[in-house]
Amino acid sequence: MPTTRADAEALDAADPLAHHRAAFYLPDGLVYLDGNSLGPVPIAAVSRLGQVIAHEWGEQLIRGWNDAGWIAMPRRIGDKIARLIGAQPGEVIVTDSTSVNLFKVLSASIKLHPHRRVILSERDNFPTDLYIAQGRTHLLDDGHALRLVDADELPAAIDGDTAVVMLTQVNYRTGRLYDMDSLTQAAHAHGALMLWDLAHSAGALPVNLTAAQADFAVGCGYKYLNGGPGAPAYLYVATRHQPHFSQPLSGWLGHASPFAFETEYRPAESIDRALSGTPPILSMSALEVGIESLLAADLQALRAKSLALTELFIHLVDERCADLGLRLLTPRDPAQRGSQVSLAHPEGYAVMQALIARDVIGDFRAPDILRFGLAPLYNRYVDVWDAVEALRDILATRAWDRPQWQRRAAVT
Ligand SMILES: *Cc1c(COP(=O)(O)O)cnc(C)c1O
């Protein structure tokens, strides 16, 4: 195992994916390990957005919907995302936020299983997923409930009353990767539907929704897909469910014939029925560039590098930060690891602020978690080395122990 900075440099020199880093704007001297919260700017997005604004919006104006293909963007970009997540053309659409899409899919799942009352999820799932499920159960007060269990209890908790199992494939806190195939099978064995949230997996590791026979999925555009702050999200509906997929945000663009301006809602025959309103074309254009930069790389190679980066991070923490109060939360077993390393420390918030002040950017998740996302498309082995070295120094010298590192900002 490499232990010096020169070793890390040698790994970068031999990295077959190293050239992809040049496709991104990354400020000099910055170690950016937060691509799992917000990916960096793909350099091509700057000219693409300039072009869309000047030539499409500027010159074509309303004609852009047809002539520049704007109206087709949710499907076109959806088909590109499909290649990242093992879906078929026509199964993925780009629209709204992950939260809103969860609402649509949970509602559709309940419609498909009207006599089953439970939405089942992991207690430690990302809060918006849980909040949206709570919002859905409160909406109609019709006997539905969100049931939460620990991840390891999930398979055993699925029963004949489970309408849908909702799980994030990589846990946002720990970085633990769940087995998509076996959990989907466990849901199906009880006749339940399986909804995967791919926010922390798509773009960082190969996902195969088709092989797993997943029913539904949602995911995020601004993390590993590098679509920009607040980028549109996406939603996957397996082809077999599309004719029966009925979602309550039945806006005009989900209509079978939006420009017939009919009085009655009739859902589109395709995944388009998951749409509600008008797509944000500037944001979509940026997202498309981000996805194209991922599609330029081999997903298996990305996964191999992601694991090598997290492995190196864990090894260096073991070796250089022993007895400094850190506790590894991320599984050591690579088969159970997503693309991040999470470390608990009682002063985690202050430690992360001190790291950020040294231009090492990760993030903090309450109550005590230091989170480092490793994006194999642009992160380097030296980034890992530099981050662990800064962390070691901050802990060894107690540099975190200053009042200014205790003040909490609105976004952590
Ligand atoms: C980031 C993330 C979201 C984000 O939802 P938004 O609606 O885009 O704010 C949802 N779920 C998970 C698991 C996430 O990690």
XYZ file of N, CA, C and O in Angstrom, residues 150-321:
688
model
N -33.898 -0.567 10.901
C -32.471 -0.497 10.588
C -32.213 -1.259 9.295
O -32.928 -2.212 8.973
N -31.174 -0.848 8.589
C -30.923 -1.418 7.261
C -30.859 -2.941 7.303
O -31.412 -3.622 6.436
N -30.198 -3.476 8.302
C -30.029 -4.926 8.325
C -31.333 -5.670 8.586
O -31.434 -6.862 8.328
N -32.318 -4.953 9.102
C -33.613 -5.591 9.367
C -34.555 -5.490 8.177
O -35.667 -6.029 8.210
N -34.127 -4.766 7.141
C -35.052 -4.488 6.036
C -35.659 -5.744 5.405
O -36.887 -5.839 5.311
N -34.816 -6.701 4.959
C -35.431 -7.827 4.247
C -36.500 -8.510 5.100
O -37.582 -8.841 4.596
N -36.217 -8.689 6.391
C -37.155 -9.416 7.252
C -38.411 -8.605 7.551
O -39.436 -9.152 7.949
N -38.322 -7.280 7.344
C -39.468 -6.425 7.680
C -40.474 -6.316 6.525
O -41.563 -5.781 6.692
N -40.118 -6.816 5.363
C -41.030 -6.741 4.212
C -42.100 -7.825 4.372
O -41.775 -8.977 4.647
N -43.351 -7.442 4.238
C -44.410 -8.454 4.328
C -45.570 -8.101 3.396
O -45.458 -7.182 2.578
N -46.641 -8.802 3.545
C -47.783 -8.654 2.644
C -48.484 -7.320 2.770
O -49.385 -7.017 1.973
N -48.124 -6.528 3.768
C -48.720 -5.201 3.917
C -47.814 -4.104 3.343
O -48.130 -2.923 3.401
N -46.653 -4.505 2.826
C -45.699 -3.527 2.294
C -46.080 -3.180 0.851
O -46.049 -4.052 -0.025
N -46.418 -1.925 0.628
C -46.707 -1.484 -0.744
C -45.406 -1.270 -1.492
O -45.240 -1.708 -2.629
N -44.471 -0.547 -0.838
C -43.230 -0.201 -1.520
C -42.087 -0.123 -0.502
O -42.269 0.357 0.622
N -40.946 -0.624 -0.912
C -39.718 -0.477 -0.133
C -38.922 0.643 -0.787
O -38.679 0.610 -1.991
N -38.544 1.646 -0.010
C -37.818 2.811 -0.533
C -36.442 2.845 0.140
O -36.350 2.940 1.366
N -35.409 2.777 -0.683
C -34.070 2.741 -0.091
C -33.089 3.513 -0.960
O -33.160 3.467 -2.188
N -32.162 4.217 -0.313
C -31.077 4.884 -1.027
C -29.935 3.879 -1.149
O -29.511 3.296 -0.146
N -29.468 3.682 -2.387
C -28.541 2.574 -2.638
C -27.230 2.728 -1.869
O -26.650 1.748 -1.411
N -26.767 3.994 -1.742
C -25.596 4.255 -0.899
C -26.041 5.205 0.209
O -26.526 6.302 -0.071
N -25.892 4.781 1.436
C -26.323 5.602 2.569
C -25.503 6.893 2.640
O -24.268 6.851 2.584
N -26.195 8.026 2.758
C -25.502 9.320 2.667
C -24.569 9.565 3.845
O -23.607 10.316 3.733
N -24.847 8.955 4.967
C -23.982 9.193 6.129
C -22.768 8.298 6.129
O -21.645 8.745 6.278
N -23.013 6.998 5.968
C -21.924 6.045 6.151
C -21.212 5.692 4.854
O -20.099 5.164 4.885
N -21.880 5.895 3.716
C -21.300 5.462 2.449
C -21.464 3.970 2.222
O -20.848 3.399 1.329
N -22.303 3.317 3.010
C -22.532 1.879 2.816
C -23.379 1.650 1.567
O -24.391 2.318 1.367
N -22.929 0.684 0.770
C -23.620 0.324 -0.470
C -24.481 -0.912 -0.219
O -23.983 -1.927 0.264
N -25.757 -0.810 -0.541
C -26.655 -1.954 -0.341
C -26.739 -2.781 -1.611
O -26.513 -2.278 -2.711
N -27.104 -4.040 -1.432
C -27.173 -4.951 -2.569
C -28.520 -4.797 -3.275
O -29.560 -5.199 -2.758
N -28.460 -4.184 -4.456
C -29.694 -3.873 -5.175
C -30.444 -5.129 -5.598
O -31.664 -5.206 -5.485
N -29.717 -6.130 -6.064
C -30.382 -7.330 -6.581
C -31.129 -8.069 -5.470
O -32.306 -8.395 -5.610
N -30.440 -8.318 -4.349
C -31.079 -9.160 -3.330
C -32.215 -8.428 -2.625
O -33.242 -9.027 -2.311
N -32.065 -7.109 -2.420
C -33.158 -6.385 -1.751
C -34.372 -6.248 -2.672
O -35.517 -6.326 -2.208
N -34.119 -6.056 -3.956
C -35.245 -5.986 -4.889
C -35.976 -7.333 -4.913
O -37.213 -7.391 -4.881
N -35.181 -8.410 -4.920
C -35.801 -9.752 -4.891
C -36.615 -9.958 -3.620
O -37.704 -10.530 -3.665
N -36.075 -9.487 -2.496
C -36.795 -9.663 -1.228
C -38.128 -8.923 -1.271
O -39.157 -9.428 -0.800
N -38.128 -7.711 -1.855
C -39.387 -6.967 -1.974
C -40.361 -7.731 -2.862
O -41.534 -7.927 -2.507
N -39.871 -8.184 -4.001
C -40.757 -8.866 -4.950
C -41.293 -10.183 -4.390
O -42.409 -10.586 -4.701
N -40.480 -10.843 -3.553
C -40.929 -12.119 -2.977
C -42.202 -11.929 -2.155
O -42.985 -12.862 -1.989
N -42.409 -10.703 -1.649
C -43.630 -10.413 -0.886
C -44.619 -9.580 -1.687
O -45.537 -8.996 -1.129
N -44.375 -9.475 -2.968
C -45.310 -8.728 -3.816
C -45.196 -7.223 -3.662
O -46.073 -6.488 -4.117
N -44.133 -6.743 -3.009
C -43.968 -5.298 -2.820
C -43.170 -4.702 -3.983
O -42.438 -5.417 -4.679
N -43.315 -3.400 -4.166
C -42.554 -2.682 -5.187
C -41.241 -2.186 -4.579
O -41.163 -1.973 -3.365
N -40.238 -1.988 -5.436
C -38.934 -1.532 -4.940
C -38.550 -0.219 -5.606
O -38.471 -0.128 -6.831
N -38.336 0.789 -4.773
C -37.955 2.133 -5.232
C -36.547 2.446 -4.746
O -36.295 2.483 -3.536
N -35.651 2.674 -5.699
C -34.262 2.987 -5.338
C -33.993 4.477 -5.521
O -34.345 5.052 -6.542
N -33.335 5.079 -4.536
C -32.819 6.434 -4.680
C -31.331 6.302 -5.007
O -30.566 5.727 -4.222
N -30.963 6.829 -6.171
C -29.592 6.644 -6.678
C -28.716 7.869 -6.450
O -27.661 8.014 -7.072
N -29.146 8.780 -5.552
C -28.443 10.058 -5.371
C -26.947 9.874 -5.137
O -26.139 10.663 -5.627
N -26.562 8.850 -4.392
C -25.146 8.688 -4.054
C -24.478 7.525 -4.768
O -23.383 7.111 -4.396
N -25.140 6.992 -5.776
C -24.520 5.881 -6.513
C -24.363 6.193 -7.998
O -23.283 6.016 -8.557
N -25.415 6.678 -8.659
C -25.328 6.906 -10.106
C -24.199 7.881 -10.413
O -24.069 8.923 -9.788
N -23.381 7.518 -11.376
C -22.263 8.375 -11.767
C -20.981 8.048 -11.032
O -19.906 8.447 -11.458
N -21.092 7.331 -9.906
C -19.888 6.956 -9.157
C -19.613 5.466 -9.285
O -18.484 5.030 -9.116
N -20.636 4.705 -9.592
C -20.466 3.262 -9.747
C -21.527 2.763 -10.726
O -22.576 3.387 -10.884
N -21.259 1.621 -11.381
C -22.253 1.124 -12.330
C -23.509 0.667 -11.583
O -23.410 0.003 -10.551
N -24.652 1.053 -12.090
C -25.931 0.646 -11.512
C -26.657 -0.104 -12.618
O -26.584 0.302 -13.783
N -27.333 -1.191 -12.274
C -28.077 -1.905 -13.309
C -29.502 -2.198 -12.856
O -29.809 -3.245 -12.289
N -30.367 -1.225 -13.116
C -31.767 -1.347 -12.701
C -32.457 -2.481 -13.448
O -33.311 -3.172 -12.884
N -32.092 -2.685 -14.706
C -32.733 -3.746 -15.496
C -32.391 -5.108 -14.910
O -33.276 -5.935 -14.685
N -31.102 -5.332 -14.643
C -30.690 -6.635 -14.110
C -31.345 -6.899 -12.763
O -31.704 -8.027 -12.447
N -31.510 -5.848 -11.961
C -32.101 -6.023 -10.634
C -33.619 -6.152 -10.705
O -34.255 -6.479 -9.717
N -34.197 -5.857 -11.873
C -35.652 -5.812 -12.046
C -36.309 -4.810 -11.109
O -37.404 -5.041 -10.578
N -35.606 -3.703 -10.897
C -36.150 -2.647 -10.039
C -37.428 -2.082 -10.660
O -37.587 -2.076 -11.881
N -38.313 -1.629 -9.806
C -39.576 -1.079 -10.298
C -39.438 0.407 -10.612
O -39.823 0.865 -11.683
N -38.924 1.140 -9.632
C -38.813 2.593 -9.761
C -37.471 3.064 -9.231
O -36.853 2.408 -8.391
N -37.064 4.237 -9.700
C -35.857 4.852 -9.129
C -35.953 6.359 -9.312
O -36.658 6.857 -10.205
N -35.261 7.069 -8.444
C -35.097 8.517 -8.589
C -33.620 8.818 -8.380
O -32.878 7.991 -7.847
N -33.204 9.997 -8.789
C -31.808 10.372 -8.560
C -31.614 11.847 -8.816
O -32.508 12.543 -9.307
N -30.418 12.265 -8.513
C -30.100 13.661 -8.350
C -29.158 14.118 -9.470
O -28.264 13.373 -9.861
N -29.343 15.329 -9.983
C -28.503 15.810 -11.085
C -27.260 16.571 -10.665
O -26.354 16.775 -11.464
N -27.210 17.039 -9.435
C -26.120 17.972 -9.076
C -24.975 17.337 -8.309
O -24.019 18.011 -7.987
N -25.079 16.047 -8.001
C -23.992 15.390 -7.257
C -23.001 14.797 -8.261
O -22.325 15.542 -8.952
N -22.952 13.465 -8.363
C -21.951 12.860 -9.262
C -22.243 13.106 -10.739
O -21.409 12.803 -11.578
N -23.430 13.615 -11.073
C -23.709 13.901 -12.490
C -23.221 15.297 -12.898
O -23.307 15.655 -14.068
N -22.777 16.080 -11.939
C -22.140 17.375 -12.224
C -23.029 18.310 -13.025
O -22.562 19.034 -13.917
N -24.319 18.341 -12.694
C -25.275 19.146 -13.460
C -25.424 20.578 -12.987
O -26.158 21.349 -13.598
N -24.754 20.944 -11.885
C -24.856 22.321 -11.395
C -25.820 22.444 -10.232
O -26.698 21.598 -10.046
N -25.653 23.519 -9.432
C -26.453 23.663 -8.211
C -27.963 23.647 -8.520
O -28.429 24.408 -9.354
N -28.675 22.755 -7.865
C -30.116 22.660 -8.094
C -30.489 22.076 -9.442
O -31.617 22.267 -9.913
N -29.578 21.352 -10.061
C -29.876 20.736 -11.371
C -31.138 19.878 -11.281
O -31.450 19.333 -10.217
N -31.855 19.730 -12.382
C -33.038 18.868 -12.359
C -32.673 17.432 -11.991
O -31.538 16.999 -12.210
N -33.622 16.736 -11.431
C -33.435 15.346 -11.021
C -34.036 14.428 -12.091
O -34.488 14.896 -13.135
N -34.027 13.130 -11.818
C -34.618 12.200 -12.787
C -35.420 11.121 -12.091
O -35.331 10.942 -10.875
N -36.183 10.455 -12.914
C -37.111 9.459 -12.403
C -37.136 8.306 -13.402
O -37.163 8.531 -14.615
N -37.101 7.092 -12.877
C -37.123 5.878 -13.713
C -38.380 5.090 -13.389
O -38.709 4.874 -12.215
N -39.080 4.675 -14.433
C -40.225 3.780 -14.279
C -39.991 2.611 -15.230
O -39.878 2.821 -16.453
N -39.903 1.394 -14.695
C -39.700 0.223 -15.557
C -40.815 0.181 -16.600
O -41.977 0.484 -16.292
N -40.463 -0.207 -17.805
C -41.430 -0.212 -18.912
C -42.716 -0.928 -18.518
O -43.813 -0.457 -18.831
N -42.584 -2.058 -17.794
C -43.781 -2.850 -17.473
C -44.774 -2.094 -16.596
O -45.950 -2.417 -16.572
N -44.299 -1.077 -15.868
C -45.206 -0.326 -14.990
C -45.777 0.927 -15.644
O -46.683 1.551 -15.092
N -45.216 1.313 -16.770
C -45.595 2.627 -17.306
C -47.086 2.766 -17.612
O -47.672 3.804 -17.308
N -47.740 1.730 -18.156
C -49.169 1.905 -18.451
C -50.015 2.143 -17.186
O -51.096 2.711 -17.263
N -49.495 1.701 -16.030
C -50.275 1.835 -14.787
C -49.699 2.882 -13.850
O -50.121 2.973 -12.702
N -48.719 3.619 -14.316
C -48.063 4.610 -13.453
C -48.933 5.857 -13.403
O -49.066 6.591 -14.366
N -49.537 6.078 -12.251
C -50.474 7.186 -12.119
C -49.983 8.103 -11.005
O -49.945 7.698 -9.850
N -49.561 9.293 -11.372
C -49.000 10.196 -10.354
C -49.867 11.455 -10.239
O -50.482 11.872 -11.213
N -49.901 12.021 -9.033
C -50.898 13.063 -8.767
C -50.549 14.455 -9.295
O -51.437 15.311 -9.370
N -49.279 14.700 -9.642
C -48.922 16.041 -10.115
C -49.119 16.079 -11.627
O -48.184 16.213 -12.415
N -50.383 15.916 -11.997
C -50.759 15.671 -13.386
C -50.833 16.984 -14.152
O -51.908 17.459 -14.490
N -49.658 17.521 -14.421
C -49.596 18.782 -15.164
C -49.698 18.565 -16.661
O -49.686 17.433 -17.145
N -49.729 19.665 -17.366
C -50.025 19.571 -18.806
C -48.962 18.848 -19.615
O -49.275 18.204 -20.613
N -47.690 18.915 -19.194
C -46.678 18.251 -20.017
C -46.660 16.735 -19.824
O -45.998 16.020 -20.566
N -47.411 16.253 -18.839
C -47.591 14.809 -18.699
C -48.824 14.315 -19.440
O -49.123 13.114 -19.433
N -49.520 15.234 -20.063
C -50.756 14.889 -20.779
C -50.416 14.199 -22.107
O -49.363 14.453 -22.699
N -51.328 13.352 -22.570
C -51.112 12.644 -23.834
C -50.977 13.628 -24.993
O -50.289 13.359 -25.972
N -51.612 14.775 -24.869
C -51.612 15.732 -25.973
C -51.650 17.153 -25.409
O -52.679 17.817 -25.447
N -50.514 17.622 -24.871
C -50.530 18.893 -24.138
C -51.079 20.052 -24.969
O -51.758 20.921 -24.428
N -50.800 20.034 -26.256
C -51.208 21.191 -27.061
C -52.580 21.028 -27.701
O -53.000 21.835 -28.520
N -53.307 19.989 -27.267
C -54.730 19.919 -27.618
C -55.536 20.746 -26.617
O -56.687 21.089 -26.875
N -54.918 21.093 -25.498
C -55.571 21.908 -24.466
C -56.955 21.364 -24.101
O -57.942 22.093 -24.087
N -57.006 20.074 -23.863
C -58.267 19.451 -23.459
C -58.593 19.791 -22.006
O -57.700 20.114 -21.229
N -59.834 19.669 -21.644
C -60.254 19.948 -20.274
C -59.861 18.810 -19.326
O -59.505 19.050 -18.177
N -59.929 17.573 -19.802
C -59.677 16.411 -18.956
C -58.233 15.942 -19.073
O -57.701 15.851 -20.184
N -57.664 15.583 -17.940
C -56.306 15.025 -17.971
C -56.341 13.607 -18.531
O -57.130 12.766 -18.088
N -55.481 13.365 -19.497
C -55.260 12.013 -20.031
C -53.763 11.800 -20.015
O -53.041 12.533 -20.689
N -53.259 10.824 -19.254
C -51.797 10.692 -19.169
C -51.182 10.250 -20.494
O -51.788 9.477 -21.243
N -49.971 10.721 -20.755
C -49.214 10.277 -21.921
C -49.010 8.772 -21.842
O -48.987 8.192 -20.757
N -48.837 8.133 -22.974
C -48.646 6.682 -23.007
C -47.255 6.282 -22.530
O -46.989 5.114 -22.309
N -46.352 7.234 -22.417
C -44.944 6.922 -22.159
C -44.521 7.429 -20.775
O -45.346 7.887 -19.984
N -43.222 7.391 -20.534
C -42.633 7.948 -19.311
C -42.975 9.440 -19.183
O -42.909 10.009 -18.083
N -43.375 10.070 -20.269
C -43.755 11.495 -20.214
C -44.837 11.760 -19.166
O -44.973 12.883 -18.686
N -45.606 10.748 -18.831
C -46.664 10.961 -17.834
C -46.084 11.313 -16.453
O -46.828 11.736 -15.568
N -44.799 11.123 -16.286
C -44.164 11.512 -15.025
C -43.822 13.004 -14.994
O -43.409 13.529 -13.957
N -43.983 13.673 -16.123
C -43.725 15.121 -16.161
C -44.884 15.890 -15.539
O -46.015 15.414 -15.526
N -44.565 17.097 -15.070
C -45.640 17.964 -14.605
C -45.659 19.232 -15.445
O -46.526 19.404 -16.289
N -44.675 20.124 -15.199
C -44.673 21.402 -15.918
C -43.480 21.560 -16.849
O -42.792 20.592 -17.182
N -43.241 22.798 -17.218
C -42.251 23.150 -18.234
C -40.813 22.915 -17.744
O -40.459 23.368 -16.658
N -39.999 22.242 -18.529
C -38.621 21.975 -18.098
C -37.749 23.234 -18.091
O -37.904 24.093 -18.955
N -36.822 23.351 -17.128
C -35.898 24.489 -17.066
C -34.740 24.267 -18.045
O -33.820 23.489 -17.769
N -34.800 24.917 -19.192
C -33.895 24.585 -20.296
C -32.433 24.940 -19.993
O -31.530 24.188 -20.363
N -32.196 26.047 -19.304
C -30.794 26.387 -19.017
C -30.177 25.341 -18.087
O -29.060 24.872 -18.309
N -30.918 24.969 -17.057
C -30.413 23.952 -16.125
C -30.257 22.608 -16.814
O -29.305 21.870 -16.556
N -31.198 22.293 -17.669
C -31.124 21.018 -18.405
C -29.884 20.995 -19.295
O -29.240 19.959 -19.455
N -29.573 22.143 -19.902
C -28.422 22.199 -20.809
C -27.132 21.939 -20.045
O -26.237 21.237 -20.524
N -27.023 22.521 -18.854
C -25.823 22.287 -18.033
C -25.750 20.822 -17.612
O -24.689 20.188 -17.676
N -26.874 20.267 -17.218
C -26.899 18.863 -16.786
C -26.460 17.939 -17.919
O -25.712 16.974 -17.703
N -26.909 18.252 -19.128
C -26.560 17.382 -20.253
C -25.043 17.335 -20.450
O -24.477 16.273 -20.721
N -24.387 18.475 -20.273
C -22.923 18.501 -20.412
C -22.286 17.631 -19.319
O -21.343 16.873 -19.577
N -22.802 17.753 -18.108
C -22.252 16.948 -17.006
C -22.362 15.459 -17.300
O -21.420 14.688 -17.080
N -23.504 15.054 -17.824
C -23.714 13.634 -18.110
C -22.829 13.182 -19.259
O -22.255 12.089 -19.233
N -22.669 14.038 -20.255
C -21.791 13.673 -21.373
C -20.354 13.459 -20.885
O -19.657 12.564 -21.362
N -19.931 14.257 -19.906
C -18.555 14.078 -19.429
C -18.407 12.738 -18.695
O -17.337 12.136 -18.713
N -19.473 12.270 -18.079
C -19.424 10.941 -17.445
C -19.462 9.830 -18.479
O -18.768 8.817 -18.360
N -20.294 10.016 -19.492
C -20.432 8.969 -20.512
C -19.142 8.785 -21.310
O -18.953 7.758 -21.951
N -18.261 9.794 -21.235
C -16.977 9.674 -21.933
C -16.042 8.710 -21.215
O -14.995 8.332 -21.752
N -16.373 8.312 -20.007
C -15.503 7.408 -19.238
C -16.169 6.036 -19.119
O -17.387 5.912 -19.232
N -15.351 5.024 -18.873
C -15.871 3.673 -18.700
C -16.312 3.481 -17.237
O -15.538 3.728 -16.311
N -17.549 3.051 -17.062
C -18.094 2.971 -15.704
C -17.377 1.937 -14.831
O -17.220 2.138 -13.621
N -16.964 0.841 -15.434
C -16.234 -0.171 -14.641
C -14.885 0.396 -14.184
O -14.450 0.172 -13.059
N -14.254 1.157 -15.079
C -12.972 1.766 -14.714
C -13.191 2.820 -13.624
O -12.372 2.954 -12.695
N -14.298 3.549 -13.715
C -14.611 4.540 -12.674
C -14.785 3.856 -11.319
O -14.297 4.338 -10.296
N -15.489 2.731 -11.335
C -15.715 2.007 -10.084
C -14.377 1.527 -9.501
O -14.131 1.645 -8.296
N -13.533 0.995 -10.364
C -12.237 0.495 -9.874
C -11.441 1.639 -9.244
O -10.862 1.492 -8.161
N -11.451 2.802 -9.891
C -10.690 3.929 -9.340
C -11.342 4.443 -8.061
O -10.652 4.801 -7.093
N -12.662 4.502 -8.049
C -13.360 4.966 -6.846
C -12.968 4.113 -5.644
O -12.661 4.622 -4.560
N -12.954 2.794 -5.847
C -12.578 1.909 -4.732
C -11.116 2.085 -4.354
O -10.769 2.031 -3.171
N -10.264 2.311 -5.343
C -8.844 2.516 -5.028
C -8.674 3.814 -4.225
O -7.856 3.872 -3.294
N -9.444 4.842 -4.565
C -9.345 6.117 -3.828
C -9.835 5.960 -2.392
O -9.182 6.427 -1.441
N -10.981 5.316 -2.213
C -11.507 5.164 -0.848
C -10.610 4.226 -0.039
O -10.384 4.446 1.150
N -10.085 3.190 -0.711
C -9.166 2.257 -0.044
C -7.922 3.003 0.459
O -7.485 2.830 1.594
N -7.377 3.858 -0.398
C -6.182 4.624 -0.018
C -6.513 5.562 1.147
O -5.731 5.692 2.104
N -7.672 6.197 1.082
C -8.080 7.109 2.151
C -8.121 6.362 3.487
O -7.547 6.803 4.495
N -8.775 5.214 3.482
C -8.924 4.444 4.721
C -7.555 3.971 5.224
O -7.243 4.063 6.418
N -6.745 3.506 4.289
C -5.400 3.034 4.666
C -4.576 4.160 5.300
O -3.924 3.967 6.330
N -4.629 5.352 4.702
C -3.830 6.462 5.244
C -4.369 6.919 6.602
O -3.592 7.309 7.479
N -5.669 6.888 6.768
C -6.239 7.254 8.074
C -5.790 6.226 9.126
O -5.368 6.595 10.225
N -5.859 4.952 8.766
C -5.396 3.903 9.694
C -3.945 4.147 10.086
O -3.571 4.068 11.256
N -3.142 4.430 9.079
C -1.713 4.487 9.300
C -1.259 5.790 9.963
O -0.400 5.796 10.822
N -1.876 6.903 9.546
C -1.353 8.211 9.970
C -2.199 8.897 11.036
O -1.749 9.862 11.643
N -3.422 8.444 11.224
C -4.311 9.147 12.167
C -4.744 8.240 13.315
O -5.764 8.502 13.961
